PDB file of N, CA, C and O in Angstrom:
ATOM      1  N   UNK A   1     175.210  75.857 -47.159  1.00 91.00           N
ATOM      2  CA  UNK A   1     176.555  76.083 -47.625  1.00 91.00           C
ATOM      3  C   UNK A   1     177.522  75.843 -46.458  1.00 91.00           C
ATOM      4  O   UNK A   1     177.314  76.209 -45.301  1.00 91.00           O
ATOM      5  N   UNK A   2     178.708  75.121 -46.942  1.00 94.00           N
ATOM      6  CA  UNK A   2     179.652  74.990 -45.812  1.00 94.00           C
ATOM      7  C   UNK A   2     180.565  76.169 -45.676  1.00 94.00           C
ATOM      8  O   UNK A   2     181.212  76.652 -46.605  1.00 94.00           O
ATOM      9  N   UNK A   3     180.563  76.476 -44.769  1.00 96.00           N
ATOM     10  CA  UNK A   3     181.477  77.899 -44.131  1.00 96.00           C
ATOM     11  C   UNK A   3     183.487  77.313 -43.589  1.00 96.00           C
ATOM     12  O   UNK A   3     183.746  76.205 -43.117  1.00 96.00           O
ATOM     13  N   UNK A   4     184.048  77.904 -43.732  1.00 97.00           N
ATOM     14  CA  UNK A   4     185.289  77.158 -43.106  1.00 97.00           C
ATOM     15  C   UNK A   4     185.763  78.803 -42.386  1.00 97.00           C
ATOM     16  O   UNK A   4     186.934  79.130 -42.580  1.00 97.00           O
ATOM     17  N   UNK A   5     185.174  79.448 -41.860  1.00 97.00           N
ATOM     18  CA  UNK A   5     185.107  80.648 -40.756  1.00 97.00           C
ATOM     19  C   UNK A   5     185.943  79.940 -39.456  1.00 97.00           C
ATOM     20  O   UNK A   5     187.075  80.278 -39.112  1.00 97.00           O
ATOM     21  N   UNK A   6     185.136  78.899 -38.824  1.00 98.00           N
ATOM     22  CA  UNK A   6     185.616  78.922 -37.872  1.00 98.00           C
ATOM     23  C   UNK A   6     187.209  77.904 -37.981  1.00 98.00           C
ATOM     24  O   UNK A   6     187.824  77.677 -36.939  1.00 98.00           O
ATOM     25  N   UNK A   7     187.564  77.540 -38.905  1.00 98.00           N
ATOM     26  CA  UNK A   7     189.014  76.976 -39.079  1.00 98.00           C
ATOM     27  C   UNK A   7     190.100  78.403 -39.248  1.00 98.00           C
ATOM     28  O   UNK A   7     191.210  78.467 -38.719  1.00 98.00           O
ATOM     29  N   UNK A   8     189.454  79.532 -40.142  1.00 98.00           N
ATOM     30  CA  UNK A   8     190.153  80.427 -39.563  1.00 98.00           C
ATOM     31  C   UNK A   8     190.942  81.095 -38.239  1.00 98.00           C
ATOM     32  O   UNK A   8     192.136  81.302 -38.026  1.00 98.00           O
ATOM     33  N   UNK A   9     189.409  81.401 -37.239  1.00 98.00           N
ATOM     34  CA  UNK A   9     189.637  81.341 -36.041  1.00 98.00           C
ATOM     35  C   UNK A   9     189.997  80.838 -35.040  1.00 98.00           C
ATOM     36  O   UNK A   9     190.356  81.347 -33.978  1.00 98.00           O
ATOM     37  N   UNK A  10     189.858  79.163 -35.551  1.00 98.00           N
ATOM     38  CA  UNK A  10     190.804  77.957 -34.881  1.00 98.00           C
ATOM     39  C   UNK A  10     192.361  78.520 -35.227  1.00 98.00           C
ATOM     40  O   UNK A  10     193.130  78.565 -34.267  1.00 98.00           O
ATOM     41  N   UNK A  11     192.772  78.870 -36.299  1.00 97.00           N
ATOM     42  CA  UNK A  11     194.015  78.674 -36.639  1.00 97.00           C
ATOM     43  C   UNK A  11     194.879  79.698 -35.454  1.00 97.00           C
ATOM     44  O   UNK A  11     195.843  79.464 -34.726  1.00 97.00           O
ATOM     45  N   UNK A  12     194.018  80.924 -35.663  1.00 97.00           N
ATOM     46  CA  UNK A  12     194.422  81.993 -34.713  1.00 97.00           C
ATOM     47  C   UNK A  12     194.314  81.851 -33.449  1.00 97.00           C
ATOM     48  O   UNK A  12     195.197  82.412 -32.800  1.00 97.00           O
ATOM     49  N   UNK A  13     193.341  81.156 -32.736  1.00 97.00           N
ATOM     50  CA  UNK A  13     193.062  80.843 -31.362  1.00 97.00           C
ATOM     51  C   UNK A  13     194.874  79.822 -31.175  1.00 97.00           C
ATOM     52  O   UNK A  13     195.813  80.275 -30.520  1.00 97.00           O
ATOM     53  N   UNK A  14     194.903  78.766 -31.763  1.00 96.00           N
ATOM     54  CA  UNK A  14     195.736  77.918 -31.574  1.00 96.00           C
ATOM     55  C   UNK A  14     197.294  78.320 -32.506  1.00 96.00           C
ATOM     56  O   UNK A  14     198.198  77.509 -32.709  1.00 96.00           O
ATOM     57  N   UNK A  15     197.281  79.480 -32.874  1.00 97.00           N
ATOM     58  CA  UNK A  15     198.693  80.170 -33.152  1.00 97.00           C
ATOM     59  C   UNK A  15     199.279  79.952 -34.012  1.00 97.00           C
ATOM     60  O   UNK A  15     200.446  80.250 -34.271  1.00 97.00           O
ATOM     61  N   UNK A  16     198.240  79.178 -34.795  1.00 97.00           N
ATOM     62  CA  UNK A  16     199.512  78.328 -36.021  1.00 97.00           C
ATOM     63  C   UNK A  16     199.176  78.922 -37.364  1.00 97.00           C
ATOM     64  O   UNK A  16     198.023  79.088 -37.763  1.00 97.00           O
ATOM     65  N   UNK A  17     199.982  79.151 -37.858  1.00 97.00           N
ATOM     66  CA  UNK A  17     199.817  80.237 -38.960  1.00 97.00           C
ATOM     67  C   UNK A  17     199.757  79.379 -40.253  1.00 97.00           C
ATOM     68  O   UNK A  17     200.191  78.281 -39.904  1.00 97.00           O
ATOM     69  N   UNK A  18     199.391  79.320 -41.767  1.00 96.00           N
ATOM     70  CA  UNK A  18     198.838  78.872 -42.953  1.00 96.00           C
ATOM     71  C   UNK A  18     200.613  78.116 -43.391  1.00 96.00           C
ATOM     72  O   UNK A  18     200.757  77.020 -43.932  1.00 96.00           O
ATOM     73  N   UNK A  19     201.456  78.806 -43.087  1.00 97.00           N
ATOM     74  CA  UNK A  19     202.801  78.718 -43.555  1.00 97.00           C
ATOM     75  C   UNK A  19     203.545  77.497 -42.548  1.00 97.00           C
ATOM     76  O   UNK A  19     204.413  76.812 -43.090  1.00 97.00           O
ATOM     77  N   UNK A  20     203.296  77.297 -41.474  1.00 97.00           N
ATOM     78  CA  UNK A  20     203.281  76.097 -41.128  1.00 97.00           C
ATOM     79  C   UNK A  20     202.523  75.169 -41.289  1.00 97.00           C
ATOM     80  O   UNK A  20     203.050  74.159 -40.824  1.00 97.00           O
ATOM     81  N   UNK A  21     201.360  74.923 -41.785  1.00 97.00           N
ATOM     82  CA  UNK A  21     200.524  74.119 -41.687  1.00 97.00           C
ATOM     83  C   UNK A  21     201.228  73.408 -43.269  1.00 97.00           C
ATOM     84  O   UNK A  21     201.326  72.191 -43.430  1.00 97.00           O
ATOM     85  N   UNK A  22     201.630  74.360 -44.246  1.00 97.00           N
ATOM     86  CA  UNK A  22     202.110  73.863 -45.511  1.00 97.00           C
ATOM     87  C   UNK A  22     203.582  73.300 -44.908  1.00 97.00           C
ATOM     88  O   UNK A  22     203.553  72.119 -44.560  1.00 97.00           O
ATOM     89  N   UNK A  23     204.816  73.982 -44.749  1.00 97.00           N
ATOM     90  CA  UNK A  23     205.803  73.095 -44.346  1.00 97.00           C
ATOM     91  C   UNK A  23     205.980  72.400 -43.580  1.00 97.00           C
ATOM     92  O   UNK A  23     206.711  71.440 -43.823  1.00 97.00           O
ATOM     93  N   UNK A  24     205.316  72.582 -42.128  1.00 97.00           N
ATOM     94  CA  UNK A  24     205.124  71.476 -41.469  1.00 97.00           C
ATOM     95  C   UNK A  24     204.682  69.851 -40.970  1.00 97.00           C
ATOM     96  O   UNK A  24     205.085  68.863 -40.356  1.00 97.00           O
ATOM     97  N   UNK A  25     203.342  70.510 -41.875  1.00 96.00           N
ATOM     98  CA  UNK A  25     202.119  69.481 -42.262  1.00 96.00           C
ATOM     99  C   UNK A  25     202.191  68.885 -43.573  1.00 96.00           C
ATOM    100  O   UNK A  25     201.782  67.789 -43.955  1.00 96.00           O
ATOM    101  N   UNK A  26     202.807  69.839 -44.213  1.00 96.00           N
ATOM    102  CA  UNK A  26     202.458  68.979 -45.939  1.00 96.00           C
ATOM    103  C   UNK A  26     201.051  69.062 -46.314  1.00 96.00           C
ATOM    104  O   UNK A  26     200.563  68.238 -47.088  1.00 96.00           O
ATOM    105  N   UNK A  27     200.240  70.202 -45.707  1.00 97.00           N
ATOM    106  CA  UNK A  27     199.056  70.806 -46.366  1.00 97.00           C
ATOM    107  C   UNK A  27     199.429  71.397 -47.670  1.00 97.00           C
ATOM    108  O   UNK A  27     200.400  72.130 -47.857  1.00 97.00           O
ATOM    109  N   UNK A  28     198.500  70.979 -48.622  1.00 96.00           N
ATOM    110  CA  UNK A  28     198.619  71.757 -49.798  1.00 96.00           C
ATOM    111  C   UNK A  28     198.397  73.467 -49.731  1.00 96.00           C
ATOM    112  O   UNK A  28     197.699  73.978 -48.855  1.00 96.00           O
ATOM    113  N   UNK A  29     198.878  74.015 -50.459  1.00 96.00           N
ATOM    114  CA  UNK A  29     198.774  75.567 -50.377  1.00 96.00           C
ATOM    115  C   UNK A  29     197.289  75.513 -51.095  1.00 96.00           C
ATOM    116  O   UNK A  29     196.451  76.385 -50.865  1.00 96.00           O
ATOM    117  N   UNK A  30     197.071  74.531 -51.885  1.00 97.00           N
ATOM    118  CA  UNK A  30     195.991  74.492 -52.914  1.00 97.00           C
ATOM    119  C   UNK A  30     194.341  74.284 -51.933  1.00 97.00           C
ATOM    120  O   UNK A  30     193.289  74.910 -52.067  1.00 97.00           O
ATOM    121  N   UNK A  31     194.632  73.362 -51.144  1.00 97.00           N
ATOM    122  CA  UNK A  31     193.699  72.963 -50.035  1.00 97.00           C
ATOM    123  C   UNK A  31     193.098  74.329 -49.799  1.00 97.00           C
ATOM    124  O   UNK A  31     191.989  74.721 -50.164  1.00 97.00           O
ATOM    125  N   UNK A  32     194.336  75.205 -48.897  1.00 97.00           N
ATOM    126  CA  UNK A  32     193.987  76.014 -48.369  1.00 97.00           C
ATOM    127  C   UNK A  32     193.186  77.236 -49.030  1.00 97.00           C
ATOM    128  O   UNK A  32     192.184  77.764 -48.550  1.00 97.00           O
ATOM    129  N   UNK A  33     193.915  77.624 -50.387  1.00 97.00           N
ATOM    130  CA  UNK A  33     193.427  78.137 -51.537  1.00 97.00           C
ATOM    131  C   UNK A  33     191.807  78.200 -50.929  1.00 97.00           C
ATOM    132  O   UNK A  33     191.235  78.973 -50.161  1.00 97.00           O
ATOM    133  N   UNK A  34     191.267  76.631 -51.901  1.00 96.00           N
ATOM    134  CA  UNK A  34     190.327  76.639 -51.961  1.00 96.00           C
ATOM    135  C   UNK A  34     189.233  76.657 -50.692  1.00 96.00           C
ATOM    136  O   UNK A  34     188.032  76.760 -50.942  1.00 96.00           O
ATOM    137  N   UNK A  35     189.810  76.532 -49.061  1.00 97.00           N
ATOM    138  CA  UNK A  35     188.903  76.669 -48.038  1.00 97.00           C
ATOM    139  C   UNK A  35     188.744  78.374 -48.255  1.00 97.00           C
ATOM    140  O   UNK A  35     187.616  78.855 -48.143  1.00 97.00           O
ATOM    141  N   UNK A  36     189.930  79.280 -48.572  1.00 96.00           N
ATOM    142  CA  UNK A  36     189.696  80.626 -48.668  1.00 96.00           C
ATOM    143  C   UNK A  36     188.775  80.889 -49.268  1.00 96.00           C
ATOM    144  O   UNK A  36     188.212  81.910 -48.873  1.00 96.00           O
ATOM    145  N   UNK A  37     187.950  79.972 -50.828  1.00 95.00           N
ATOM    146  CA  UNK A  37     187.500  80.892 -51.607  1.00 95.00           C
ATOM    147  C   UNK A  37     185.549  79.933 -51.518  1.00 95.00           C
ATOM    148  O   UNK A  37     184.483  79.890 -52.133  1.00 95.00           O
ATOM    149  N   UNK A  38     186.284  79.322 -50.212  1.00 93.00           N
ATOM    150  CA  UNK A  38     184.869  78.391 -49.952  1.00 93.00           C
ATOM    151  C   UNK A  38     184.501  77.212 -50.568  1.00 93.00           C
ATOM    152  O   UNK A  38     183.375  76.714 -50.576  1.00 93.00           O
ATOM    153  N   UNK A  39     185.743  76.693 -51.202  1.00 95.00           N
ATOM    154  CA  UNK A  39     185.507  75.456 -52.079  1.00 95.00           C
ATOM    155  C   UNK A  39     185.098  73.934 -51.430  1.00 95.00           C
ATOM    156  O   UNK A  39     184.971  73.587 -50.256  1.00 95.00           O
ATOM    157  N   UNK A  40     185.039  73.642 -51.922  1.00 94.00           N
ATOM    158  CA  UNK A  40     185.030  72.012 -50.599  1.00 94.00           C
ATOM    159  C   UNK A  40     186.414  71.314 -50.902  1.00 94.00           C
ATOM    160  O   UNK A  40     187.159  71.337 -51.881  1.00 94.00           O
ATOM    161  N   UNK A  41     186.450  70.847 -49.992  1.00 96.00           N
ATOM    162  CA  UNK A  41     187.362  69.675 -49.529  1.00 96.00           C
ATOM    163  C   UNK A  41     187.169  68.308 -48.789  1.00 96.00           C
ATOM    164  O   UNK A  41     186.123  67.906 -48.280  1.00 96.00           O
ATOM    165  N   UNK A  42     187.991  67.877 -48.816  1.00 96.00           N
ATOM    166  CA  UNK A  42     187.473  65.860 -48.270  1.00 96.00           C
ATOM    167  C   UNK A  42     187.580  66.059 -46.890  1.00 96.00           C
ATOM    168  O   UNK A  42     188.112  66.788 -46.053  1.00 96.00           O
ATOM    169  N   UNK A  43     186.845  65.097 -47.016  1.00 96.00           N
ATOM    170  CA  UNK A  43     186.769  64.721 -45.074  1.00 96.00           C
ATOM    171  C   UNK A  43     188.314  64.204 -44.276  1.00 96.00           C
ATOM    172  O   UNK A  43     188.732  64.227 -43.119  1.00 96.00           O
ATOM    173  N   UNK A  44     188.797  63.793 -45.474  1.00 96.00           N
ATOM    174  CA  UNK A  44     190.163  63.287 -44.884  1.00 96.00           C
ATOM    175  C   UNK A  44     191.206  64.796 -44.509  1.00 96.00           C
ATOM    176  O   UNK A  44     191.753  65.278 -43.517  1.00 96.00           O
ATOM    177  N   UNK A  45     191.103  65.023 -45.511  1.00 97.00           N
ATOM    178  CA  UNK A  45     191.415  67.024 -45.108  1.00 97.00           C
ATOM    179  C   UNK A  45     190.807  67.449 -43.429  1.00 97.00           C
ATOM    180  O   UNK A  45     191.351  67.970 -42.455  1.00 97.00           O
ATOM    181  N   UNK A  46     189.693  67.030 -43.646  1.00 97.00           N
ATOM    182  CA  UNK A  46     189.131  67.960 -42.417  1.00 97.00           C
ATOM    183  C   UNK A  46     189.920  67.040 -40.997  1.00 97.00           C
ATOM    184  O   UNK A  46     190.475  67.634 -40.073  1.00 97.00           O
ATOM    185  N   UNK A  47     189.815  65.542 -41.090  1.00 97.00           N
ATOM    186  CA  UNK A  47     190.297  64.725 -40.332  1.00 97.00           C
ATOM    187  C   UNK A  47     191.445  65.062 -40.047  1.00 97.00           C
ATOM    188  O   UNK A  47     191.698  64.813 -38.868  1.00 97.00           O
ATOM    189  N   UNK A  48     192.461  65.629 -40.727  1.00 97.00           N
ATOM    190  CA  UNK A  48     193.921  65.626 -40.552  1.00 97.00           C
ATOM    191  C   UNK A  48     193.903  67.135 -40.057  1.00 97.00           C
ATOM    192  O   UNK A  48     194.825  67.347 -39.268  1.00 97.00           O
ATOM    193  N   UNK A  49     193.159  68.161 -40.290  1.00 98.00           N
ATOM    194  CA  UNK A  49     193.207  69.325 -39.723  1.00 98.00           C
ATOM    195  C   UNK A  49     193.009  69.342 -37.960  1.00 98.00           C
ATOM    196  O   UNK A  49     193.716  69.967 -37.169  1.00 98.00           O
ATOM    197  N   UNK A  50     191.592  68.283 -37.569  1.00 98.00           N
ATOM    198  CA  UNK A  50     191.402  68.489 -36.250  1.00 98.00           C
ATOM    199  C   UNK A  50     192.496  67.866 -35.935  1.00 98.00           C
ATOM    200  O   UNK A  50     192.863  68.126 -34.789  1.00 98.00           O
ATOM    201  N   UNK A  51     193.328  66.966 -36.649  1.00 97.00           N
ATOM    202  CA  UNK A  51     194.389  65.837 -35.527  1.00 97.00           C
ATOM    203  C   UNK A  51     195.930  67.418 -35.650  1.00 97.00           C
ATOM    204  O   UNK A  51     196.944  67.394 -34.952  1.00 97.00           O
ATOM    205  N   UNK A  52     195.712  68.173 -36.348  1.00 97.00           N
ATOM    206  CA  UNK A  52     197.026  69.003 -36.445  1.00 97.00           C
ATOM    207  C   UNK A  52     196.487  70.086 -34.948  1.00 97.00           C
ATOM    208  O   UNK A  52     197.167  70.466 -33.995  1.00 97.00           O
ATOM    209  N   UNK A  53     194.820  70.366 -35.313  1.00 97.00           N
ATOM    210  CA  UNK A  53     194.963  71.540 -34.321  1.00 97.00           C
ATOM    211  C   UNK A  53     194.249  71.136 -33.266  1.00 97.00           C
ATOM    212  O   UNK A  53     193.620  71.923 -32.559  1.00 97.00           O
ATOM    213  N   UNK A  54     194.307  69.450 -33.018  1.00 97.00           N
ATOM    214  CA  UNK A  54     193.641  69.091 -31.218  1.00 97.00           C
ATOM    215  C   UNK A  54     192.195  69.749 -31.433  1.00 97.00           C
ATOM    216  O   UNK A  54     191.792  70.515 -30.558  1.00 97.00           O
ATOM    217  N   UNK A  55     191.550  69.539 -32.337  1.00 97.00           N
ATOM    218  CA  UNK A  55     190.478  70.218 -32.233  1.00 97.00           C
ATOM    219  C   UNK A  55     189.238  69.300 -33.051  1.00 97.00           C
ATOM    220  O   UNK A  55     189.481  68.413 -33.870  1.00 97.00           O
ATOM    221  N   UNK A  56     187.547  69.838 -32.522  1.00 97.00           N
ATOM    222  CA  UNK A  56     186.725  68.867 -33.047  1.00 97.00           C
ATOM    223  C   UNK A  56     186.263  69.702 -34.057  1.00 97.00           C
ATOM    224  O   UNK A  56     186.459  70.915 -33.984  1.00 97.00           O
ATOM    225  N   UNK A  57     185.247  68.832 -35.666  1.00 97.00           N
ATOM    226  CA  UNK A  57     184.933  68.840 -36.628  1.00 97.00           C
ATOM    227  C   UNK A  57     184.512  70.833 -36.599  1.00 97.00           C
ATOM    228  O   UNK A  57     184.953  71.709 -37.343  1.00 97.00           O
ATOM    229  N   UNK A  58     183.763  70.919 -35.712  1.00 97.00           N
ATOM    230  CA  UNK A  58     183.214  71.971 -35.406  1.00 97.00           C
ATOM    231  C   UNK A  58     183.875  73.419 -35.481  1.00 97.00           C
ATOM    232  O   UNK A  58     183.396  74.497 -35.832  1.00 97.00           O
ATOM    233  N   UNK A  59     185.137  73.067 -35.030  1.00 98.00           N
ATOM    234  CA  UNK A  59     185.751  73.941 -34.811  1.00 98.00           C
ATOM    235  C   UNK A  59     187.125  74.404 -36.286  1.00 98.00           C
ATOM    236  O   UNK A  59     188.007  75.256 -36.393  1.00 98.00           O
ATOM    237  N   UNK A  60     186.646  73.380 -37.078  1.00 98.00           N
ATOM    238  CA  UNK A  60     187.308  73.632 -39.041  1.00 98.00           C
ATOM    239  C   UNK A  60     185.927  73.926 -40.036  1.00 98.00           C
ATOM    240  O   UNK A  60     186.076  74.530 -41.099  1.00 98.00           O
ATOM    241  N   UNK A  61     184.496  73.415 -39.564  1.00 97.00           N
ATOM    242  CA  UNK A  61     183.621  73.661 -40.138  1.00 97.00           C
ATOM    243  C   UNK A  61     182.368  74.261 -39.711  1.00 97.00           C
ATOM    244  O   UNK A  61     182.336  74.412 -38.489  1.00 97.00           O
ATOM    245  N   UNK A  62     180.972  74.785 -40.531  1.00 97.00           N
ATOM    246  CA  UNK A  62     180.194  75.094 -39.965  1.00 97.00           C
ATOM    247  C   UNK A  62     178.832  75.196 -40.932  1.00 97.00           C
ATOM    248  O   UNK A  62     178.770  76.276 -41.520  1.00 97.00           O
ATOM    249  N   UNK A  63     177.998  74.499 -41.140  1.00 96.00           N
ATOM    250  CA  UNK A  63     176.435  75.136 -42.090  1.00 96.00           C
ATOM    251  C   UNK A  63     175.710  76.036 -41.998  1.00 96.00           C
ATOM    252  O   UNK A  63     174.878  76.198 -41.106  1.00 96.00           O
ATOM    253  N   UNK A  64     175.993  76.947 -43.176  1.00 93.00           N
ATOM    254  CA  UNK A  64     175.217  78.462 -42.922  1.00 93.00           C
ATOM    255  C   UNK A  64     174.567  77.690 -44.111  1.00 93.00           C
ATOM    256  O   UNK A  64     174.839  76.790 -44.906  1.00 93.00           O
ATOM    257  N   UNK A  65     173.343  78.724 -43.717  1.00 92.00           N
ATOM    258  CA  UNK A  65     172.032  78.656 -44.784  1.00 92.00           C
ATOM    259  C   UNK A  65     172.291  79.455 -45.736  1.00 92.00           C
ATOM    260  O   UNK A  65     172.913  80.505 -45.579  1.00 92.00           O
ATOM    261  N   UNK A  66     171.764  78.971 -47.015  1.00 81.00           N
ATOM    262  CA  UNK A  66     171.704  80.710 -48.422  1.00 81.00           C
ATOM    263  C   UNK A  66     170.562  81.567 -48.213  1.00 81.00           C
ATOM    264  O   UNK A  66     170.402  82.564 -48.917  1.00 81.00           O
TER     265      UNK A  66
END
């Protein structure tokens, strides 16, 4: 299962709060929605997240086992 834990903690490490990422970025609120409730999302999502927070794949995603 894909985890999006550590994009949380990215967000907080790097200060940028959910409410900029929507007006700033033009992230969907919906995107985010669904990383909250563990949904998937595209790679192009994930691509545009590391280029917003200078950061690698690793650090928006992660594979936990069931």
């Amino acid at each position: 299962m894909i985890s999006y834990e550590p994009f949380w903690k990215t967000l907080k490490e790097k200060k940028v709060s959910t409410y900029k990422l929507i007006n700033e970025y033009d992230i969907s609120g919906g995107t985010l929605n669904q990383m909250k409730n563990g949904k998937g999302i595209t790679t192009s999502k994930i691509d545009d997240f590391c280029k917003i927070l200078n950061c690698r794949v690793e650090d928006i995603i992660e594979y936990v086992e069931d």
